mmCIF file of C-alpha atoms in Angstrom:
data_model
loop_
_atom_site.group_PDB
_atom_site.id
_atom_site.type_symbol
_atom_site.label_atom_id
_atom_site.label_comp_id
_atom_site.label_asym_id
_atom_site.label_seq_id
_atom_site.Cartn_x
_atom_site.Cartn_y
_atom_site.Cartn_z
ATOM 1 C CA UNK A 257 0.000 0.000 0.000
ATOM 2 C CA UNK A 258 0.849 3.673 -0.068
ATOM 3 C CA UNK A 259 3.277 5.082 2.495
ATOM 4 C CA UNK A 260 3.608 8.819 3.144
ATOM 5 C CA UNK A 261 6.485 10.275 5.132
ATOM 6 C CA UNK A 262 6.365 13.836 6.440
ATOM 7 C CA UNK A 263 9.112 16.099 7.798
ATOM 8 C CA UNK A 264 9.739 17.864 10.061
ATOM 9 C CA UNK A 265 7.527 16.747 12.926
ATOM 10 C CA UNK A 266 7.799 20.167 14.572
ATOM 11 C CA UNK A 267 8.650 23.532 13.066
ATOM 12 C CA UNK A 268 9.034 26.875 14.797
ATOM 13 C CA UNK A 269 9.300 30.086 12.779
ATOM 14 C CA UNK A 270 9.113 33.759 13.555
ATOM 15 C CA UNK A 271 6.152 35.754 12.353
ATOM 16 C CA UNK A 272 6.752 36.915 8.793
ATOM 17 C CA UNK A 273 9.172 34.121 7.952
ATOM 18 C CA UNK A 274 8.427 31.278 5.548
ATOM 19 C CA UNK A 275 7.667 27.684 6.523
ATOM 20 C CA UNK A 276 8.243 24.594 4.391
ATOM 21 C CA UNK A 277 6.916 21.111 5.095
ATOM 22 C CA UNK A 278 7.983 18.168 2.962
ATOM 23 C CA UNK A 279 6.374 14.822 2.166
ATOM 24 C CA UNK A 280 7.370 11.801 0.135
ATOM 25 C CA UNK A 281 5.110 9.029 -1.101
ATOM 26 C CA UNK A 282 5.806 5.499 -2.260
ATOM 27 C CA UNK A 283 3.099 4.636 -4.807
ATOM 28 C CA UNK A 284 3.835 6.067 -8.252
ATOM 29 C CA UNK A 285 0.127 5.645 -9.107
ATOM 30 C CA UNK A 286 -0.920 8.277 -6.533
ATOM 31 C CA UNK A 287 -2.535 11.204 -8.295
ATOM 32 C CA UNK A 288 -4.035 13.478 -5.632
ATOM 33 C CA UNK A 289 -2.140 15.251 -2.852
ATOM 34 C CA UNK A 290 -4.100 17.362 -0.346
ATOM 35 C CA UNK A 291 -2.804 19.318 2.627
ATOM 36 C CA UNK A 292 -4.866 19.647 5.788
ATOM 37 C CA UNK A 293 -4.638 22.043 8.710
ATOM 38 C CA UNK A 294 -5.833 20.872 12.109
ATOM 39 C CA UNK A 295 -6.405 23.305 14.936
ATOM 40 C CA UNK A 296 -6.616 22.137 18.518
ATOM 41 C CA UNK A 297 -9.790 20.189 19.237
ATOM 42 C CA UNK A 298 -11.034 20.342 15.654
ATOM 43 C CA UNK A 299 -11.135 18.104 12.619
ATOM 44 C CA UNK A 300 -8.667 18.544 9.749
ATOM 45 C CA UNK A 301 -9.564 21.161 7.157
ATOM 46 C CA UNK A 302 -8.326 21.188 3.578
ATOM 47 C CA UNK A 303 -6.123 24.188 2.808
ATOM 48 C CA UNK A 304 -4.790 23.301 -0.638
ATOM 49 C CA UNK A 305 -4.497 20.292 -2.925
ATOM 50 C CA UNK A 306 -2.666 19.371 -6.091
ATOM 51 C CA UNK A 307 -3.231 16.742 -8.738
ATOM 52 C CA UNK A 308 -0.559 14.782 -10.536
ATOM 53 C CA UNK A 309 -0.957 16.668 -13.812
ATOM 54 C CA UNK A 310 0.142 19.940 -12.145
ATOM 55 C CA UNK A 311 3.596 20.825 -10.796
ATOM 56 C CA UNK A 312 2.710 23.808 -8.634
ATOM 57 C CA UNK A 313 -0.363 25.490 -7.211
ATOM 58 C CA UNK A 314 -0.643 28.711 -5.247
ATOM 59 C CA UNK A 315 -3.379 30.242 -3.130
ATOM 60 C CA UNK A 316 -2.419 33.573 -1.573
ATOM 61 C CA UNK A 317 0.304 32.815 1.025
ATOM 62 C CA UNK A 318 0.139 29.060 0.529
ATOM 63 C CA UNK A 319 1.720 27.058 -2.282
ATOM 64 C CA UNK A 320 2.256 23.393 -2.986
ATOM 65 C CA UNK A 321 4.805 21.866 -5.326
ATOM 66 C CA UNK A 322 4.859 18.335 -6.708
ATOM 67 C CA UNK A 323 7.768 16.393 -8.166
ATOM 68 C CA UNK A 324 6.342 13.172 -9.594
ATOM 69 C CA UNK A 325 9.731 11.804 -10.598
ATOM 70 C CA UNK A 326 11.063 12.083 -7.066
ATOM 71 C CA UNK A 327 7.646 11.264 -5.524
ATOM 72 C CA UNK A 328 7.939 14.348 -3.396
ATOM 73 C CA UNK A 329 5.585 17.231 -2.591
ATOM 74 C CA UNK A 330 5.923 20.253 -0.350
ATOM 75 C CA UNK A 331 3.827 22.909 1.361
ATOM 76 C CA UNK A 332 5.147 26.459 1.437
ATOM 77 C CA UNK A 333 3.651 29.126 3.686
ATOM 78 C CA UNK A 334 4.992 32.646 3.223
ATOM 79 C CA UNK A 335 4.661 35.640 5.551
ATOM 80 C CA UNK A 336 3.582 33.400 8.400
ATOM 81 C CA UNK A 337 1.122 34.737 10.958
ATOM 82 C CA UNK A 338 0.270 33.523 14.487
ATOM 83 C CA UNK A 339 -3.004 32.063 13.196
ATOM 84 C CA UNK A 340 -0.986 29.706 10.982
ATOM 85 C CA UNK A 341 0.042 27.850 14.151
ATOM 86 C CA UNK A 342 -1.530 24.380 13.895
ATOM 87 C CA UNK A 343 -0.758 20.799 12.900
ATOM 88 C CA UNK A 344 -0.437 20.256 9.160
ATOM 89 C CA UNK A 345 -0.938 16.916 7.446
ATOM 90 C CA UNK A 346 -0.046 15.882 3.924
ATOM 91 C CA UNK A 347 -1.868 13.015 2.262
ATOM 92 C CA UNK A 348 -1.881 11.008 -0.938
ATOM 93 C CA UNK A 349 -4.544 9.097 -2.823
ATOM 94 C CA UNK A 350 -3.979 6.532 -5.543
ATOM 95 C CA UNK A 351 -7.569 5.725 -6.325
ATOM 96 C CA UNK A 352 -8.853 7.753 -9.282
ATOM 97 C CA UNK A 353 -12.324 9.112 -8.653
ATOM 98 C CA UNK A 354 -12.322 8.011 -5.034
ATOM 99 C CA UNK A 355 -11.480 10.572 -2.386
ATOM 100 C CA UNK A 356 -12.075 8.254 0.508
ATOM 101 C CA UNK A 357 -8.825 6.326 0.567
ATOM 102 C CA UNK A 358 -6.322 8.912 1.701
ATOM 103 C CA UNK A 359 -3.008 7.923 3.257
ATOM 104 C CA UNK A 360 -1.810 10.610 5.667
ATOM 105 C CA UNK A 361 1.614 11.684 6.809
ATOM 106 C CA UNK A 362 2.306 11.831 10.529
ATOM 107 C CA UNK A 363 1.840 15.598 10.794
ATOM 108 C CA UNK A 364 3.929 18.713 11.399
ATOM 109 C CA UNK A 365 3.267 20.948 14.363
ATOM 110 C CA UNK A 366 3.929 24.511 13.189
ATOM 111 C CA UNK A 367 4.417 27.232 15.761
ATOM 112 C CA UNK A 368 4.638 30.842 14.652
ATOM 113 C CA UNK A 369 6.212 33.028 17.292
ATOM 114 C CA UNK A 370 5.923 36.786 17.605
ATOM 115 C CA UNK B 79 -25.672 23.076 5.951
ATOM 116 C CA UNK B 80 -24.402 21.530 9.166
ATOM 117 C CA UNK B 81 -21.688 19.686 7.241
ATOM 118 C CA UNK B 82 -20.376 16.536 8.941
ATOM 119 C CA UNK B 83 -21.643 15.962 12.460
ATOM 120 C CA UNK B 84 -20.390 13.382 14.960
ATOM 121 C CA UNK B 85 -21.800 12.209 18.272
ATOM 122 C CA UNK B 86 -20.803 11.865 21.005
ATOM 123 C CA UNK B 87 -17.887 14.292 21.409
ATOM 124 C CA UNK B 88 -16.412 12.300 24.301
ATOM 125 C CA UNK B 89 -16.942 8.734 25.484
ATOM 126 C CA UNK B 90 -15.405 6.511 28.135
ATOM 127 C CA UNK B 91 -15.908 2.756 27.847
ATOM 128 C CA UNK B 92 -14.817 -0.216 29.878
ATOM 129 C CA UNK B 93 -13.006 -3.052 28.146
ATOM 130 C CA UNK B 94 -15.512 -5.374 26.487
ATOM 131 C CA UNK B 95 -18.322 -2.848 26.168
ATOM 132 C CA UNK B 96 -19.827 -2.046 22.798
ATOM 133 C CA UNK B 97 -20.932 1.251 21.365
ATOM 134 C CA UNK B 98 -21.729 3.063 18.133
ATOM 135 C CA UNK B 99 -20.144 6.308 17.007
ATOM 136 C CA UNK B 100 -22.583 8.292 14.932
ATOM 137 C CA UNK B 101 -21.730 10.249 11.800
ATOM 138 C CA UNK B 102 -24.071 12.193 9.543
ATOM 139 C CA UNK B 103 -23.635 14.579 6.628
ATOM 140 C CA UNK B 104 -26.152 16.802 4.884
ATOM 141 C CA UNK B 105 -24.168 17.550 1.722
ATOM 142 C CA UNK B 106 -25.443 14.555 -0.271
ATOM 143 C CA UNK B 107 -21.889 13.229 -0.541
ATOM 144 C CA UNK B 108 -21.410 9.759 -1.982
ATOM 145 C CA UNK B 109 -18.243 8.961 -0.085
ATOM 146 C CA UNK B 110 -17.889 8.630 3.667
ATOM 147 C CA UNK B 111 -14.952 7.414 5.707
ATOM 148 C CA UNK B 112 -13.847 6.754 9.261
ATOM 149 C CA UNK B 113 -10.335 7.548 10.464
ATOM 150 C CA UNK B 114 -8.626 7.202 13.798
ATOM 151 C CA UNK B 115 -5.969 9.632 14.953
ATOM 152 C CA UNK B 116 -3.262 8.589 17.368
ATOM 153 C CA UNK B 117 -0.286 10.672 18.561
ATOM 154 C CA UNK B 118 2.611 10.568 16.106
ATOM 155 C CA UNK B 119 0.704 8.403 13.630
ATOM 156 C CA UNK B 120 -1.414 10.796 11.634
ATOM 157 C CA UNK B 121 -4.853 9.639 10.545
ATOM 158 C CA UNK B 122 -5.436 6.039 9.559
ATOM 159 C CA UNK B 123 -8.380 4.830 7.522
ATOM 160 C CA UNK B 124 -10.646 2.325 9.300
ATOM 161 C CA UNK B 125 -13.543 1.797 6.868
ATOM 162 C CA UNK B 126 -15.029 3.676 3.971
ATOM 163 C CA UNK B 127 -18.127 3.709 1.800
ATOM 164 C CA UNK B 128 -18.563 4.741 -1.810
ATOM 165 C CA UNK B 129 -22.354 4.906 -1.552
ATOM 166 C CA UNK B 130 -25.395 3.576 0.252
ATOM 167 C CA UNK B 131 -25.153 -0.172 0.712
ATOM 168 C CA UNK B 132 -21.433 -0.334 -0.158
ATOM 169 C CA UNK B 133 -18.625 -0.464 2.393
ATOM 170 C CA UNK B 134 -15.017 -1.596 2.369
ATOM 171 C CA UNK B 135 -12.084 -1.956 4.733
ATOM 172 C CA UNK B 136 -9.322 0.543 5.164
ATOM 173 C CA UNK B 137 -5.904 0.210 6.747
ATOM 174 C CA UNK B 138 -6.984 -0.680 10.318
ATOM 175 C CA UNK B 139 -10.449 -2.327 10.203
ATOM 176 C CA UNK B 140 -10.090 -4.955 12.950
ATOM 177 C CA UNK B 141 -12.491 -4.490 15.846
ATOM 178 C CA UNK B 142 -14.795 -2.141 13.946
ATOM 179 C CA UNK B 143 -17.931 -2.624 11.862
ATOM 180 C CA UNK B 144 -19.752 -0.185 9.611
ATOM 181 C CA UNK B 145 -22.921 -0.036 7.555
ATOM 182 C CA UNK B 146 -24.339 2.496 5.108
ATOM 183 C CA UNK B 147 -28.095 2.181 4.858
ATOM 184 C CA UNK B 148 -28.603 5.800 3.786
ATOM 185 C CA UNK B 149 -26.512 8.405 1.991
ATOM 186 C CA UNK B 150 -26.535 10.625 5.080
ATOM 187 C CA UNK B 151 -25.425 8.261 7.853
ATOM 188 C CA UNK B 152 -22.327 6.144 8.389
ATOM 189 C CA UNK B 153 -22.150 4.721 11.942
ATOM 190 C CA UNK B 154 -19.030 3.026 13.305
ATOM 191 C CA UNK B 155 -19.550 0.153 15.740
ATOM 192 C CA UNK B 156 -17.091 -1.117 18.305
ATOM 193 C CA UNK B 157 -18.217 -4.648 19.139
ATOM 194 C CA UNK B 158 -15.978 -5.287 22.165
ATOM 195 C CA UNK B 159 -13.906 -2.270 23.118
ATOM 196 C CA UNK B 160 -10.199 -2.709 23.889
ATOM 197 C CA UNK B 161 -7.694 -0.216 25.375
ATOM 198 C CA UNK B 162 -5.925 -0.191 21.975
ATOM 199 C CA UNK B 163 -9.016 1.516 20.561
ATOM 200 C CA UNK B 164 -8.461 4.583 22.723
ATOM 201 C CA UNK B 165 -8.150 7.289 20.090
ATOM 202 C CA UNK B 166 -9.801 10.268 18.430
ATOM 203 C CA UNK B 167 -12.165 9.199 15.673
ATOM 204 C CA UNK B 168 -12.973 11.348 12.671
ATOM 205 C CA UNK B 169 -15.669 10.865 10.101
ATOM 206 C CA UNK B 170 -15.270 12.450 6.671
ATOM 207 C CA UNK B 171 -17.323 12.774 3.505
ATOM 208 C CA UNK B 172 -16.647 13.865 -0.030
ATOM 209 C CA UNK B 173 -18.300 14.424 -3.366
ATOM 210 C CA UNK B 174 -17.237 12.857 -6.620
ATOM 211 C CA UNK B 175 -17.824 14.127 -10.116
ATOM 212 C CA UNK B 176 -17.626 11.028 -12.292
ATOM 213 C CA UNK B 177 -16.877 13.087 -15.380
ATOM 214 C CA UNK B 178 -13.819 14.605 -13.717
ATOM 215 C CA UNK B 179 -12.534 11.204 -12.632
ATOM 216 C CA UNK B 180 -10.656 12.799 -9.775
ATOM 217 C CA UNK B 181 -11.128 12.996 -6.027
ATOM 218 C CA UNK B 182 -12.742 15.944 -4.339
ATOM 219 C CA UNK B 183 -12.127 17.561 -0.985
ATOM 220 C CA UNK B 184 -12.870 15.501 2.113
ATOM 221 C CA UNK B 185 -14.844 17.312 4.790
ATOM 222 C CA UNK B 186 -14.095 16.180 8.324
ATOM 223 C CA UNK B 187 -16.329 16.158 11.359
ATOM 224 C CA UNK B 188 -15.216 17.541 14.752
ATOM 225 C CA UNK B 189 -14.202 14.126 16.080
ATOM 226 C CA UNK B 190 -15.089 11.801 18.944
ATOM 227 C CA UNK B 191 -12.532 11.286 21.695
ATOM 228 C CA UNK B 192 -12.844 7.703 22.969
ATOM 229 C CA UNK B 193 -11.123 6.312 26.038
ATOM 230 C CA UNK B 194 -11.265 2.604 26.833
ATOM 231 C CA UNK B 195 -10.250 1.647 30.365
#
């Protein structure tokens, strides 16, 4: 089955700096790569996703890049703000047309300090 | 829309007891899933359903049963609770556009924190 590794497990940045979280996946058939943000006591919420036919996607301060050859994808947050502090999860899906079978990374706890 | 709702929010069980975690969505989503979240392990898929009457196993199905009699509801049953099932459980649902042939966003519920003593 699919295996997703995520690094780092914790990340501390100063407000205004950039944060980068990296994930690798094992199944070359995976074609959908979402990123979720989880705040304390809440369920994960999708912040951005990318499909295998796209190399980069940007939404305001958040961007995701995908390298299919290396089976690697990354989340980039620029101009970090205190409200970006949360746990971030990457995930991969290798089932076309089926969103249900996501394999998650182990999460990155991001802390943005003033 | 209420989105994905889960009940209860918290539950304490004794080993061997049974219970059902409820999950409902009002978005007419075809897909529903159950995940468990444990420290340092991310979210792991327990069971999922691609539509009413259809269910399948995920990565960690042992000790759990599901059914999908309606589009809206997807209950998760613990038949005989064990301490290893202490976890936070999340239900999720998503839409699928068959013409797009690609997954859509999964919407997660607020979770149920289960402790088995």
